[in-house]
Amino acid sequence: MAVAGVGSDYNNVYGSTYASQKNEVSNKAETKETAGTQTENTKNAASSKVSDYYSYLQKNYDSMSKGNVTISSKYLEKCAGNAEKAKELEGFLKKIPELEKQGYEQLSAQNKALGGTVTYYQQTWMINSDGSIQSTVYSVTETGMTNAERMKKNMDERLEKQKEKKEEEEKLEEKKEEKLEQEEKLSGDTEKVSLPEEKELDITIKYVEANSELEAQAMMQKEKLDDAYYPKFNVGI
């Protein structure tokens, strides 16, 4: 009877320990599965938020609906979750039509001076993960000059304008410093408060001269942003 009693206790203890261990393993598996599900749900929610924001931009800004703007996935995600970043992005998108108009008018004026006429003009925009902007101007110009001659002439004119702009900026900076010195003399111990200036856009523009509209469009197709965002479509629909 004593032996039977020991065996019975052993079986009870063993059975209880096994059940406990089994429950512990089961709980860990459930916890892991729950955590995985929560992580996946969080990712899906974030993805849905970015997708919804991209759709909003397409509906409200012509440059987005036309498809000549590509945005980094990382930067778009930042904007979808940050009102200040979204304001900066949308402020830029709103300016694109005017920037393109200015670009076309400037290029037309430059080529007109060389006896040429711009017959095709298209500008693309790429917004990188850090918010910097790259733009490429694709154009076709009819003129008596060769592409190489015209491009060299345009480059020389741009360099000259950049030089003039730099000299003008230096003069403005000198005047600004002189004005500050005068204000300091007049103000004495008066505290000065400066208003925040509007953030200047960091835009790099590249010009590509094509021989025909078809050639320009073919070159545009090759233009890529490594981490560009593209909306995901439900193939099951």
Coordinates of C-alpha atoms in Angstrom, one line a residue:
M1 CA 0.0 0.0 0.0
A2 CA 2.9 2.4 0.8
V3 CA 4.4 1.7 -2.6
A4 CA 1.0 2.3 -4.3
G5 CA 0.7 5.5 -2.4
V6 CA 4.1 6.7 -3.5
G7 CA 3.2 5.8 -7.1
S8 CA -0.1 7.6 -6.9
D9 CA 1.6 10.8 -5.5
Y10 CA 4.3 10.6 -8.2
N11 CA 1.7 10.3 -10.9
N12 CA -0.3 13.2 -9.5
V13 CA 2.9 15.4 -9.1
Y14 CA 4.1 14.4 -12.6
G15 CA 0.7 15.0 -14.1
S16 CA 0.4 18.4 -12.4
T17 CA 3.9 19.4 -13.5
Y18 CA 3.3 18.3 -17.1
A19 CA 0.0 20.1 -17.3
S20 CA 1.7 23.2 -15.9
Q21 CA 4.5 23.1 -18.4
K22 CA 2.1 22.4 -21.2
N23 CA 0.0 25.4 -20.2
E24 CA 3.1 27.6 -19.9
V25 CA 4.3 26.6 -23.4
S26 CA 0.8 27.2 -24.7
N27 CA 0.6 30.6 -23.1
K28 CA 4.0 31.6 -24.5
A29 CA 2.9 30.5 -28.0
E30 CA -0.3 32.5 -27.6
T31 CA 1.6 35.5 -26.4
K32 CA 4.0 35.3 -29.3
E33 CA 1.2 34.8 -31.7
T34 CA -0.7 37.7 -30.2
A35 CA 2.4 40.0 -30.3
G36 CA 3.0 39.0 -34.0
T37 CA -0.7 39.8 -34.8
Q38 CA -0.5 43.1 -33.1
T39 CA 2.8 44.0 -34.9
E40 CA 1.2 43.0 -38.2
N41 CA -1.9 45.0 -37.4
T42 CA 0.2 48.0 -36.6
K43 CA 2.1 47.7 -39.9
N44 CA -1.1 47.3 -41.8
A45 CA -2.6 50.4 -40.1
A46 CA 0.6 52.5 -40.9
S47 CA 0.5 51.2 -44.5
S48 CA -3.2 52.1 -44.8
K49 CA -2.5 55.6 -43.4
V50 CA 0.2 56.2 -46.0
S51 CA -1.9 54.8 -48.8
D52 CA -4.9 57.1 -47.7
Y53 CA -2.6 60.1 -47.6
Y54 CA -1.2 59.3 -51.0
S55 CA -4.7 59.1 -52.4
Y56 CA -5.6 62.4 -50.8
L57 CA -2.6 64.1 -52.5
Q58 CA -3.5 62.6 -55.9
K59 CA -7.1 64.0 -55.5
N60 CA -6.0 67.5 -54.4
Y61 CA -2.9 68.3 -56.4
D62 CA -2.7 68.2 -60.2
S63 CA 1.1 67.4 -60.2
M64 CA 0.4 64.2 -58.3
S65 CA -2.5 63.1 -60.4
K66 CA -0.5 63.6 -63.6
G67 CA 2.2 61.3 -62.3
N68 CA 5.2 63.7 -62.7
V69 CA 6.0 63.7 -59.0
T70 CA 7.5 60.7 -57.2
I71 CA 8.0 60.7 -53.4
S72 CA 10.2 58.6 -51.2
S73 CA 8.3 56.0 -49.2
K74 CA 10.1 57.0 -46.0
Y75 CA 9.4 60.7 -46.5
L76 CA 5.7 60.1 -47.4
E77 CA 5.4 58.0 -44.2
K78 CA 6.9 60.9 -42.2
C79 CA 4.4 63.3 -43.7
A80 CA 1.4 61.0 -43.2
G81 CA 2.2 61.0 -39.4
N82 CA 3.4 64.6 -38.9
A83 CA 1.2 67.6 -39.6
E84 CA 4.2 70.0 -39.9
K85 CA 5.9 67.7 -42.5
A86 CA 2.6 67.3 -44.4
K87 CA 2.2 71.1 -44.5
E88 CA 5.7 71.5 -46.0
L89 CA 5.1 68.8 -48.6
E90 CA 1.7 70.2 -49.6
G91 CA 3.0 73.7 -49.7
F92 CA 5.6 72.5 -52.3
L93 CA 3.1 70.6 -54.3
K94 CA 0.9 73.7 -54.5
K95 CA 3.9 75.7 -55.9
I96 CA 4.7 73.2 -58.7
P97 CA 2.5 74.6 -61.4
E98 CA 4.0 78.1 -60.9
L99 CA 7.5 76.7 -60.8
E100 CA 6.9 74.8 -64.1
K101 CA 5.5 77.9 -65.7
Q102 CA 8.5 80.0 -64.7
G103 CA 10.9 77.2 -65.9
Y104 CA 9.2 77.1 -69.3
E105 CA 9.2 80.9 -69.7
Q106 CA 12.9 81.1 -68.8
L107 CA 13.9 78.3 -71.1
S108 CA 11.8 79.7 -74.0
A109 CA 13.3 83.2 -73.5
Q110 CA 16.9 81.7 -73.5
N111 CA 16.3 79.7 -76.7
K112 CA 14.4 82.5 -78.4
A113 CA 17.6 84.6 -78.0
L114 CA 19.4 81.9 -79.9
G115 CA 16.8 81.8 -82.6
G116 CA 15.1 78.7 -81.4
T117 CA 11.6 77.7 -80.3
V118 CA 10.7 75.3 -77.5
T119 CA 8.3 72.7 -79.0
Y120 CA 8.2 70.3 -76.0
Y121 CA 8.6 70.9 -72.3
Q122 CA 8.1 68.5 -69.4
Q123 CA 9.4 68.7 -65.8
T124 CA 9.6 65.9 -63.3
W125 CA 10.0 66.0 -59.6
M126 CA 11.6 63.6 -57.1
I127 CA 11.3 64.1 -53.4
N128 CA 14.0 62.2 -51.5
S129 CA 13.8 60.7 -48.0
D130 CA 15.4 63.7 -46.4
G131 CA 12.9 66.1 -48.1
S132 CA 15.4 67.4 -50.7
I133 CA 14.0 67.8 -54.2
Q134 CA 15.4 66.8 -57.6
S135 CA 13.8 68.1 -60.8
T136 CA 14.6 67.3 -64.4
V137 CA 13.5 69.4 -67.3
Y138 CA 13.0 67.5 -70.6
S139 CA 12.7 69.7 -73.6
V140 CA 12.8 69.8 -77.4
T141 CA 13.9 73.0 -79.2
E142 CA 13.8 73.7 -82.9
T143 CA 16.8 75.9 -83.9
G144 CA 19.5 76.4 -86.5
M145 CA 22.1 75.5 -83.9
T146 CA 23.2 72.0 -82.9
N147 CA 22.2 70.6 -79.5
A148 CA 25.8 70.8 -78.3
E149 CA 26.1 74.4 -79.4
R150 CA 22.8 75.4 -77.8
M151 CA 23.6 73.5 -74.6
K152 CA 27.0 75.2 -74.3
K153 CA 25.4 78.6 -74.9
N154 CA 22.7 78.0 -72.3
M155 CA 25.3 76.7 -69.8
D156 CA 27.4 79.8 -70.3
E157 CA 24.4 82.0 -69.7
R158 CA 23.4 80.2 -66.6
L159 CA 26.9 80.4 -65.2
E160 CA 26.9 84.2 -65.9
K161 CA 23.5 84.6 -64.2
Q162 CA 24.7 82.5 -61.2
K163 CA 27.7 84.8 -60.9
E164 CA 25.5 87.9 -61.0
K165 CA 23.1 86.4 -58.5
K166 CA 26.0 85.6 -56.1
E167 CA 27.3 89.1 -56.4
E168 CA 23.9 90.6 -55.8
E169 CA 23.4 88.3 -52.7
E170 CA 26.8 89.5 -51.3
K171 CA 25.8 93.1 -51.7
L172 CA 22.4 92.4 -50.0
E173 CA 24.3 90.7 -47.1
E174 CA 26.6 93.7 -46.7
K175 CA 23.6 96.0 -46.6
K176 CA 21.9 93.8 -44.1
E177 CA 24.9 93.8 -41.8
E178 CA 25.1 97.6 -42.0
K179 CA 21.5 97.9 -41.2
L180 CA 21.9 95.6 -38.1
E181 CA 24.8 97.7 -36.9
Q182 CA 22.8 100.8 -37.2
E183 CA 19.8 99.2 -35.3
E184 CA 22.1 98.1 -32.5
K185 CA 23.4 101.6 -32.0
L186 CA 19.9 103.0 -31.9
S187 CA 18.3 100.2 -29.9
G188 CA 20.7 100.3 -27.0
D189 CA 19.5 97.7 -24.4
T190 CA 16.2 97.0 -26.2
E191 CA 15.5 93.4 -26.8
K192 CA 15.1 92.4 -30.5
V193 CA 12.7 89.8 -31.6
S194 CA 13.2 88.2 -35.1
L195 CA 10.3 86.6 -36.9
P196 CA 10.8 83.1 -38.3
E197 CA 11.5 83.1 -42.0
E198 CA 9.8 80.7 -44.5
K199 CA 11.9 77.6 -45.1
E200 CA 13.7 77.7 -48.4
L201 CA 13.2 74.8 -50.7
D202 CA 16.2 72.6 -51.4
I203 CA 15.8 72.0 -55.2
T204 CA 18.3 70.7 -57.7
I205 CA 17.4 71.1 -61.3
K206 CA 18.9 69.2 -64.3
Y207 CA 18.2 70.1 -68.0
V208 CA 18.0 67.4 -70.6
E209 CA 17.7 68.4 -74.3
A210 CA 16.1 65.7 -76.5
N211 CA 15.9 65.5 -80.3
S212 CA 12.2 64.6 -80.3
E213 CA 9.2 64.3 -77.9
L214 CA 9.4 60.5 -78.2
E215 CA 13.0 60.5 -77.1
A216 CA 12.3 62.8 -74.2
Q217 CA 9.4 60.5 -73.0
A218 CA 11.7 57.4 -73.3
M219 CA 14.3 59.1 -71.2
M220 CA 11.7 60.1 -68.6
Q221 CA 10.6 56.4 -68.3
K222 CA 14.2 55.5 -67.2
E223 CA 14.2 58.1 -64.4
K224 CA 13.8 56.4 -61.1
L225 CA 13.8 57.1 -57.4
D226 CA 15.2 54.1 -55.5
D227 CA 12.6 54.1 -52.7
A228 CA 9.7 55.7 -54.5
Y229 CA 6.2 55.1 -53.1
Y230 CA 3.7 53.3 -55.3
P231 CA 0.2 52.6 -54.2
K232 CA -0.7 48.9 -53.8
F233 CA -3.7 47.6 -55.7
N234 CA -5.9 44.8 -54.6
V235 CA -5.6 42.2 -57.4
G236 CA -8.5 40.2 -56.0
I237 CA -11.0 42.9 -57.0

